[in-house]
Amino acid sequence: MIFIIFQDGIDFYWARSRVLERLNFVQSLLPRDVIPRLGPDATGLGQIFWYTVEGPGYDLGQLRSIQDWYVRYQLNAVEGVSEVAGVGGFVKQYQIDIDPNKLFAYGVTTAGVYEAVRKSNIDVGAKVVETSSMEFIIRGLGFIKNVDDIENIMVGSYNGVPVFIKNIGTVQVGGDFRRGALDKEGAEVVGGIVIMRQGENPLEVIKRIKKKIKEIGPGLPEGVKIVPFYDREGLIYRVIDTLREALIEEIIITSVVVALFLLHVRSIIICILGFPISILISFLGMYFMGIDSNIMSLTGIAIAIGEVSDMSIIMTENIFRNLAEQKDKKPRAQIILDASKEVGSSIFFAALTTICMFFPVFGLTGQEGKLFKPLAWTKTFAIGASVVMAITLVPILCTYFIKGKLKPMEENFTSRALLRGYEPVLRWVLNHKRTFLAIPLVIVILSAFLAKRLGREFMPPLDEGSILFMPVMLPSVSLTEALKIMQKQDMIIKSFPEIDTVVGKLGRADTATDPAPVEMFETLVALKPENEWRKKKIEYTFLNHVPSFLHPMFHFFLPDERTITKQELIQEMDEAMRIPGVANIWTQPIVNRIDMLATGIRTSVGVKVFGPDLNVIQQLALDVEKALKAVPGVADLYAERVTGKPYLEYKIKREEIARYGVNIRDVQDIIETAIGGENITTTVEGRHRYPVRVRYMRELRDNFDALKRIYVPGSTGQQIPITQVADIHYVMGPAMISSENALLRAYVLMNVRGRDPMSFVEEASKVVSQKVMLPHGYFIQWSGQFENQIRARKRLQILVPLSQFIGFILIFMAFKSIPQTMFILFAGIPTAIAGGVILLYLFGYNFSVAVWVGFISIFGIVDDDSVLITTYINDLFGERKMKSVQEIRNTILLAGTRRIRPCMMTAATTFIGLLPILWSTGAGSEVAKPMAIPSIGGMAMALISVFIVPCLNAWHKEYKFKKALKKDPGIAETGILV
């Protein structure tokens, strides 16, 4: 089996056509009868629906026939399905077991039997004949329909008497040779795997599959039913429900924040209108861009909710304030127009910088690009819609809605409370600039120390609500023994009360997307709802230092028990299944498929050992395994056993076969067909097709001694013992040969628990390089999801500074001042990063691509308040001449107090609006939280920018004023524009 990985952006079907072209060329280089075939237009990640076919009174062969010849074809016809693979049970097979002694007695050869069977299974057509004005189609019927038809096939004659199959052997119905099995809670079953076509929507395909199952149910034999045991529909709905709830809570909370600040019902309605309009436009954009509603696209809307209302808030608040202050001074329409112009440019440039700062996410490639680009698009759609609405629709709505008696800001309870807290603090800041600026500097330095203690990973794991148990055995294990062990494991897992269903698969299903050997198991463990899980008693150690008579009081407020965690459950199951010769690996179905597709390994981290000799690379893999055992954080460590499969080899002696007039092919045919058995034809029984195979009787080939007594027909008809023409050896060899880019390869598999993957890989790679000596021509390569993290980090190290530079240019174009541009950019961003890092540290999250996206999302937001305040500062200083430093400070103070309400409103809606994601616990919250935490911590800390920007502007303008005053002392009387 060959896997070919193309670069991102290559059309899937173009790639398939290129492979087909090369296969046509390769065909001529392959041995006779080897026919390469392209796999389905799907990937291993497309295994979206697993089911069993069950029915009392039916054996595994009958159920497999129902699966293969009825269920499979019906489900394969569902739109979006690429393939339906059968697994488990036995494929019905007509088995001809011949006795070589009887062959010798009747003078019949094995080759003669094969040829006779082939020629006895054929229907023909002979066109038509016309008679009585009718046309009759002529057919010759000769297909094998049952055991009797096979038994009565003539294979030769003896003394003029026909010799039939039944004279030289027995015919029975049995199971074909298999390389896989399926078990459900200790009982072997038959099942199927539905594989989705590349690029389809899994939720829609699953719905169609379930609909089709209901349709075909009445056509199943009595008592037979299709029982699904794994599909992604539940996970998809749980994730969407989690984010939908978070979105609704965000909208409610943000609306409450707006209401508290404005205390004007009609203004509140104007601001809140931005939510449905922006979300609607986002969904329209998703529809036209072909973006599905999933965890990432919905998270993009969720983290944009707080920002969606910001632009409308700024515009509405400014119009409201101007109408309240200038009610009788100008016409109403002119006041609204002037107020809109006053903040319109600030809104536009603030939004433009927000969107530009988010451009690095669009530049991500590979797996991270596929994950986060939908988020970037939906967030951009939402913010873009809110800007257009704020500049165009909000002023019109204000004309109709903001009427009646309007309270000035000073009379608003919330605004008064805000001003009472803000004004004296800002006054102190302006008088003690150096002391104040030391505070954010200390915070930034503290965050730098904390950042060094945070781990690194690609993505936080998504809790899929199910477990994939993938134990691996030694390659020498037989299918029968492996099945016994898997059944035992499944029964142990089922005994845990948190488990709903357990279905285990060993070996491979009948699909190119599942190249598993017999020694590899895949056990899907479906969990019950968490409210049905066991409870564990909580031990409060601090109570040991509290007098016992106070304990009841603490227990009244503190819970006495908690639900067992998923990791604790896995640990308990792992301990219960310590079986000698079995290496346990615990993961999740989707994560496992992604790991295997991206890196070729089935754990989160792995080592690939490359070289020209299988025995050497296996020993190196074992050395790596030994070296890694002591590294903290390693779990599920297992070095792949490349060799270790027992082989029984017939080494043909060319000189000996020449004496008997026998060639290599004759001997190999006996080994291949008489011992191994060969499907030589296929029966046609209605819609069903079953193989017919010929093989020596079981008792003549089921042990080593019997295999030495096999006979090879000579050129004169004599029977030659195979030991005379071949030497028999028992050797150990590879169970499966793996290669990558034309080099032989072995794996060392491992998971990482209790620490971040990046620091583990860094430490483990140093340990391996010190303890494992690599011969010439051999090398190792670390692989896993951390590779995506490294690639994303390198790309963002280029894109983020570039986006910052673009943001700098945009802000400079708006203010035409390098100092002010620097103040705006670096007043909020360092403190926002510091706040995000501190909150990440407190919540125990690692740095990941999701976290970096969360930081990128606030780079543009934290500048918004700075732009707003700076714009108003420039407006005031543009129309007033300053005569003293105190006058400069008073003007800065006025600008700050006039803009503090919209600044606090926008910051509060962004900060508080994301809190529902922080406290969400449903599926998908594991991915959404790391993106929300930097925004929450960053916005909370970035509120300090409402002091930093006035402080820096005051310092700059005071410096300019003092410099001008030295040159012309008369400025103190006439004033100067600074």
PDB file of N, CA and C in Angstrom, residues 249-262 271-272 275 301-314 861 864-865 901-916 935-936 939-940 943:
ATOM      1  N   GLU A 249     -25.224  33.947  25.162  1.00  0.00           N
ATOM      2  CA  GLU A 249     -24.833  34.570  26.436  1.00  0.00           C
ATOM      3  C   GLU A 249     -24.013  35.826  26.187  1.00  0.00           C
ATOM      4  N   GLU A 250     -23.127  35.784  25.193  1.00  0.00           N
ATOM      5  CA  GLU A 250     -22.321  36.968  24.869  1.00  0.00           C
ATOM      6  C   GLU A 250     -23.219  38.134  24.461  1.00  0.00           C
ATOM      7  N   ILE A 251     -24.199  37.869  23.608  1.00  0.00           N
ATOM      8  CA  ILE A 251     -25.101  38.934  23.135  1.00  0.00           C
ATOM      9  C   ILE A 251     -25.874  39.526  24.310  1.00  0.00           C
ATOM     10  N   ILE A 252     -26.367  38.663  25.207  1.00  0.00           N
ATOM     11  CA  ILE A 252     -27.139  39.154  26.367  1.00  0.00           C
ATOM     12  C   ILE A 252     -26.259  40.006  27.275  1.00  0.00           C
ATOM     13  N   ILE A 253     -25.065  39.481  27.596  1.00  0.00           N
ATOM     14  CA  ILE A 253     -24.172  40.204  28.511  1.00  0.00           C
ATOM     15  C   ILE A 253     -23.733  41.531  27.903  1.00  0.00           C
ATOM     16  N   THR A 254     -23.371  41.509  26.624  1.00  0.00           N
ATOM     17  CA  THR A 254     -22.935  42.735  25.964  1.00  0.00           C
ATOM     18  C   THR A 254     -24.065  43.753  25.923  1.00  0.00           C
ATOM     19  N   SER A 255     -25.273  43.289  25.707  1.00  0.00           N
ATOM     20  CA  SER A 255     -26.429  44.189  25.695  1.00  0.00           C
ATOM     21  C   SER A 255     -26.634  44.837  27.063  1.00  0.00           C
ATOM     22  N   VAL A 256     -26.432  44.050  28.111  1.00  0.00           N
ATOM     23  CA  VAL A 256     -26.566  44.590  29.475  1.00  0.00           C
ATOM     24  C   VAL A 256     -25.511  45.664  29.734  1.00  0.00           C
ATOM     25  N   VAL A 257     -24.267  45.412  29.265  1.00  0.00           N
ATOM     26  CA  VAL A 257     -23.192  46.393  29.434  1.00  0.00           C
ATOM     27  C   VAL A 257     -23.558  47.703  28.740  1.00  0.00           C
ATOM     28  N   VAL A 258     -24.044  47.605  27.504  1.00  0.00           N
ATOM     29  CA  VAL A 258     -24.451  48.802  26.759  1.00  0.00           C
ATOM     30  C   VAL A 258     -25.572  49.527  27.488  1.00  0.00           C
ATOM     31  N   ALA A 259     -26.519  48.771  27.998  1.00  0.00           N
ATOM     32  CA  ALA A 259     -27.659  49.383  28.700  1.00  0.00           C
ATOM     33  C   ALA A 259     -27.195  50.135  29.946  1.00  0.00           C
ATOM     34  N   LEU A 260     -26.253  49.548  30.696  1.00  0.00           N
ATOM     35  CA  LEU A 260     -25.777  50.193  31.915  1.00  0.00           C
ATOM     36  C   LEU A 260     -25.069  51.509  31.633  1.00  0.00           C
ATOM     37  N   PHE A 261     -24.340  51.585  30.538  1.00  0.00           N
ATOM     38  CA  PHE A 261     -23.583  52.793  30.230  1.00  0.00           C
ATOM     39  C   PHE A 261     -24.458  53.887  29.642  1.00  0.00           C
ATOM     40  N   LEU A 262     -25.403  53.505  28.784  1.00  0.00           N
ATOM     41  CA  LEU A 262     -26.192  54.529  28.095  1.00  0.00           C
ATOM     42  C   LEU A 262     -27.471  54.907  28.845  1.00  0.00           C
ATOM     43  N   CYS A 271     -27.499  50.092  19.226  1.00  0.00           N
ATOM     44  CA  CYS A 271     -26.235  49.374  19.420  1.00  0.00           C
ATOM     45  C   CYS A 271     -26.409  47.864  19.289  1.00  0.00           C
ATOM     46  N   ILE A 272     -27.527  47.376  19.827  1.00  0.00           N
ATOM     47  CA  ILE A 272     -27.745  45.928  19.816  1.00  0.00           C
ATOM     48  C   ILE A 272     -28.087  45.423  18.417  1.00  0.00           C
ATOM     49  N   PHE A 275     -25.624  43.191  16.425  1.00  0.00           N
ATOM     50  CA  PHE A 275     -25.437  41.752  16.604  1.00  0.00           C
ATOM     51  C   PHE A 275     -26.111  40.932  15.512  1.00  0.00           C
ATOM     52  N   ILE A 301     -16.916  34.081  14.967  1.00  0.00           N
ATOM     53  CA  ILE A 301     -18.029  34.998  15.284  1.00  0.00           C
ATOM     54  C   ILE A 301     -18.056  35.278  16.780  1.00  0.00           C
ATOM     55  N   ALA A 302     -17.811  34.231  17.583  1.00  0.00           N
ATOM     56  CA  ALA A 302     -17.885  34.379  19.035  1.00  0.00           C
ATOM     57  C   ALA A 302     -16.857  35.384  19.559  1.00  0.00           C
ATOM     58  N   ILE A 303     -15.608  35.305  19.071  1.00  0.00           N
ATOM     59  CA  ILE A 303     -14.586  36.227  19.581  1.00  0.00           C
ATOM     60  C   ILE A 303     -14.740  37.621  18.973  1.00  0.00           C
ATOM     61  N   ALA A 304     -15.597  37.752  17.945  1.00  0.00           N
ATOM     62  CA  ALA A 304     -15.834  39.064  17.348  1.00  0.00           C
ATOM     63  C   ALA A 304     -17.049  39.760  17.934  1.00  0.00           C
ATOM     64  N   ILE A 305     -17.851  39.041  18.743  1.00  0.00           N
ATOM     65  CA  ILE A 305     -19.104  39.603  19.240  1.00  0.00           C
ATOM     66  C   ILE A 305     -18.886  40.900  20.015  1.00  0.00           C
ATOM     67  N   GLY A 306     -17.871  40.883  20.902  1.00  0.00           N
ATOM     68  CA  GLY A 306     -17.611  42.089  21.679  1.00  0.00           C
ATOM     69  C   GLY A 306     -17.210  43.260  20.813  1.00  0.00           C
ATOM     70  N   GLU A 307     -16.509  42.983  19.710  1.00  0.00           N
ATOM     71  CA  GLU A 307     -16.046  44.049  18.818  1.00  0.00           C
ATOM     72  C   GLU A 307     -17.163  44.534  17.889  1.00  0.00           C
ATOM     73  N   VAL A 308     -18.136  43.652  17.611  1.00  0.00           N
ATOM     74  CA  VAL A 308     -19.201  43.984  16.664  1.00  0.00           C
ATOM     75  C   VAL A 308     -19.969  45.221  17.120  1.00  0.00           C
ATOM     76  N   SER A 309     -20.200  45.309  18.413  1.00  0.00           N
ATOM     77  CA  SER A 309     -20.979  46.441  18.915  1.00  0.00           C
ATOM     78  C   SER A 309     -20.130  47.691  19.143  1.00  0.00           C
ATOM     79  N   ASP A 310     -18.785  47.556  19.138  1.00  0.00           N
ATOM     80  CA  ASP A 310     -17.914  48.679  19.484  1.00  0.00           C
ATOM     81  C   ASP A 310     -18.136  49.882  18.581  1.00  0.00           C
ATOM     82  N   MET A 311     -18.168  49.644  17.272  1.00  0.00           N
ATOM     83  CA  MET A 311     -18.282  50.760  16.333  1.00  0.00           C
ATOM     84  C   MET A 311     -19.619  51.482  16.479  1.00  0.00           C
ATOM     85  N   SER A 312     -20.682  50.689  16.635  1.00  0.00           N
ATOM     86  CA  SER A 312     -22.003  51.299  16.837  1.00  0.00           C
ATOM     87  C   SER A 312     -22.060  52.055  18.155  1.00  0.00           C
ATOM     88  N   ILE A 313     -21.398  51.521  19.181  1.00  0.00           N
ATOM     89  CA  ILE A 313     -21.379  52.186  20.482  1.00  0.00           C
ATOM     90  C   ILE A 313     -20.703  53.548  20.382  1.00  0.00           C
ATOM     91  N   ILE A 314     -19.536  53.579  19.723  1.00  0.00           N
ATOM     92  CA  ILE A 314     -18.789  54.841  19.615  1.00  0.00           C
ATOM     93  C   ILE A 314     -19.613  55.879  18.865  1.00  0.00           C
ATOM     94  N   ILE A 861      -7.658  45.382  18.248  1.00  0.00           N
ATOM     95  CA  ILE A 861      -8.713  45.892  19.131  1.00  0.00           C
ATOM     96  C   ILE A 861      -8.162  46.866  20.158  1.00  0.00           C
ATOM     97  N   ASP A 864      -7.956  50.470  19.288  1.00  0.00           N
ATOM     98  CA  ASP A 864      -9.162  51.242  18.994  1.00  0.00           C
ATOM     99  C   ASP A 864      -9.357  52.393  19.987  1.00  0.00           C
ATOM    100  N   ASP A 865      -9.231  52.086  21.279  1.00  0.00           N
ATOM    101  CA  ASP A 865      -9.418  53.121  22.294  1.00  0.00           C
ATOM    102  C   ASP A 865      -8.339  54.196  22.185  1.00  0.00           C
ATOM    103  N   ARG A 901     -16.119  57.210  28.402  1.00  0.00           N
ATOM    104  CA  ARG A 901     -17.324  56.369  28.352  1.00  0.00           C
ATOM    105  C   ARG A 901     -17.326  55.443  27.133  1.00  0.00           C
ATOM    106  N   PRO A 902     -17.137  55.952  25.891  1.00  0.00           N
ATOM    107  CA  PRO A 902     -17.105  55.009  24.768  1.00  0.00           C
ATOM    108  C   PRO A 902     -15.937  54.022  24.850  1.00  0.00           C
ATOM    109  N   CYS A 903     -14.787  54.507  25.403  1.00  0.00           N
ATOM    110  CA  CYS A 903     -13.652  53.593  25.536  1.00  0.00           C
ATOM    111  C   CYS A 903     -13.969  52.452  26.497  1.00  0.00           C
ATOM    112  N   MET A 904     -14.537  52.793  27.625  1.00  0.00           N
ATOM    113  CA  MET A 904     -14.869  51.764  28.606  1.00  0.00           C
ATOM    114  C   MET A 904     -15.968  50.850  28.101  1.00  0.00           C
ATOM    115  N   MET A 905     -16.905  51.427  27.349  1.00  0.00           N
ATOM    116  CA  MET A 905     -17.981  50.602  26.796  1.00  0.00           C
ATOM    117  C   MET A 905     -17.437  49.585  25.803  1.00  0.00           C
ATOM    118  N   THR A 906     -16.573  50.035  24.895  1.00  0.00           N
ATOM    119  CA  THR A 906     -16.025  49.104  23.894  1.00  0.00           C
ATOM    120  C   THR A 906     -15.136  48.055  24.549  1.00  0.00           C
ATOM    121  N   ALA A 907     -14.327  48.480  25.524  1.00  0.00           N
ATOM    122  CA  ALA A 907     -13.456  47.525  26.212  1.00  0.00           C
ATOM    123  C   ALA A 907     -14.277  46.532  27.027  1.00  0.00           C
ATOM    124  N   ALA A 908     -15.306  47.053  27.695  1.00  0.00           N
ATOM    125  CA  ALA A 908     -16.133  46.182  28.537  1.00  0.00           C
ATOM    126  C   ALA A 908     -16.917  45.173  27.706  1.00  0.00           C
ATOM    127  N   THR A 909     -17.459  45.623  26.567  1.00  0.00           N
ATOM    128  CA  THR A 909     -18.210  44.675  25.730  1.00  0.00           C
ATOM    129  C   THR A 909     -17.297  43.584  25.178  1.00  0.00           C
ATOM    130  N   THR A 910     -16.066  43.960  24.813  1.00  0.00           N
ATOM    131  CA  THR A 910     -15.119  42.954  24.309  1.00  0.00           C
ATOM    132  C   THR A 910     -14.670  42.024  25.425  1.00  0.00           C
ATOM    133  N   PHE A 911     -14.355  42.602  26.574  1.00  0.00           N
ATOM    134  CA  PHE A 911     -13.851  41.826  27.706  1.00  0.00           C
ATOM    135  C   PHE A 911     -14.943  40.943  28.318  1.00  0.00           C
ATOM    136  N   ILE A 912     -16.053  41.576  28.700  1.00  0.00           N
ATOM    137  CA  ILE A 912     -17.124  40.827  29.364  1.00  0.00           C
ATOM    138  C   ILE A 912     -17.852  39.926  28.374  1.00  0.00           C
ATOM    139  N   GLY A 913     -17.912  40.370  27.106  1.00  0.00           N
ATOM    140  CA  GLY A 913     -18.621  39.574  26.111  1.00  0.00           C
ATOM    141  C   GLY A 913     -17.996  38.213  25.877  1.00  0.00           C
ATOM    142  N   LEU A 914     -16.706  38.071  26.150  1.00  0.00           N
ATOM    143  CA  LEU A 914     -16.028  36.791  25.930  1.00  0.00           C
ATOM    144  C   LEU A 914     -16.066  35.883  27.157  1.00  0.00           C
ATOM    145  N   LEU A 915     -16.556  36.389  28.272  1.00  0.00           N
ATOM    146  CA  LEU A 915     -16.573  35.580  29.487  1.00  0.00           C
ATOM    147  C   LEU A 915     -17.371  34.284  29.348  1.00  0.00           C
ATOM    148  N   PRO A 916     -18.519  34.257  28.606  1.00  0.00           N
ATOM    149  CA  PRO A 916     -19.235  32.979  28.459  1.00  0.00           C
ATOM    150  C   PRO A 916     -18.383  31.861  27.862  1.00  0.00           C
ATOM    151  N   SER A 935      -7.604  37.295  24.676  1.00  0.00           N
ATOM    152  CA  SER A 935      -8.450  38.474  24.453  1.00  0.00           C
ATOM    153  C   SER A 935      -8.982  39.021  25.767  1.00  0.00           C
ATOM    154  N   ILE A 936      -9.418  38.118  26.657  1.00  0.00           N
ATOM    155  CA  ILE A 936      -9.969  38.561  27.948  1.00  0.00           C
ATOM    156  C   ILE A 936      -8.874  39.190  28.803  1.00  0.00           C
ATOM    157  N   MET A 939      -7.531  42.455  27.009  1.00  0.00           N
ATOM    158  CA  MET A 939      -8.420  43.629  27.091  1.00  0.00           C
ATOM    159  C   MET A 939      -8.512  44.150  28.521  1.00  0.00           C
ATOM    160  N   ALA A 940      -8.496  43.243  29.482  1.00  0.00           N
ATOM    161  CA  ALA A 940      -8.539  43.692  30.878  1.00  0.00           C
ATOM    162  C   ALA A 940      -7.308  44.530  31.215  1.00  0.00           C
ATOM    163  N   LEU A 943      -6.918  48.075  29.342  1.00  0.00           N
ATOM    164  CA  LEU A 943      -7.679  49.233  29.831  1.00  0.00           C
ATOM    165  C   LEU A 943      -6.753  50.318  30.378  1.00  0.00           C
TER     166      LEU A 943
END
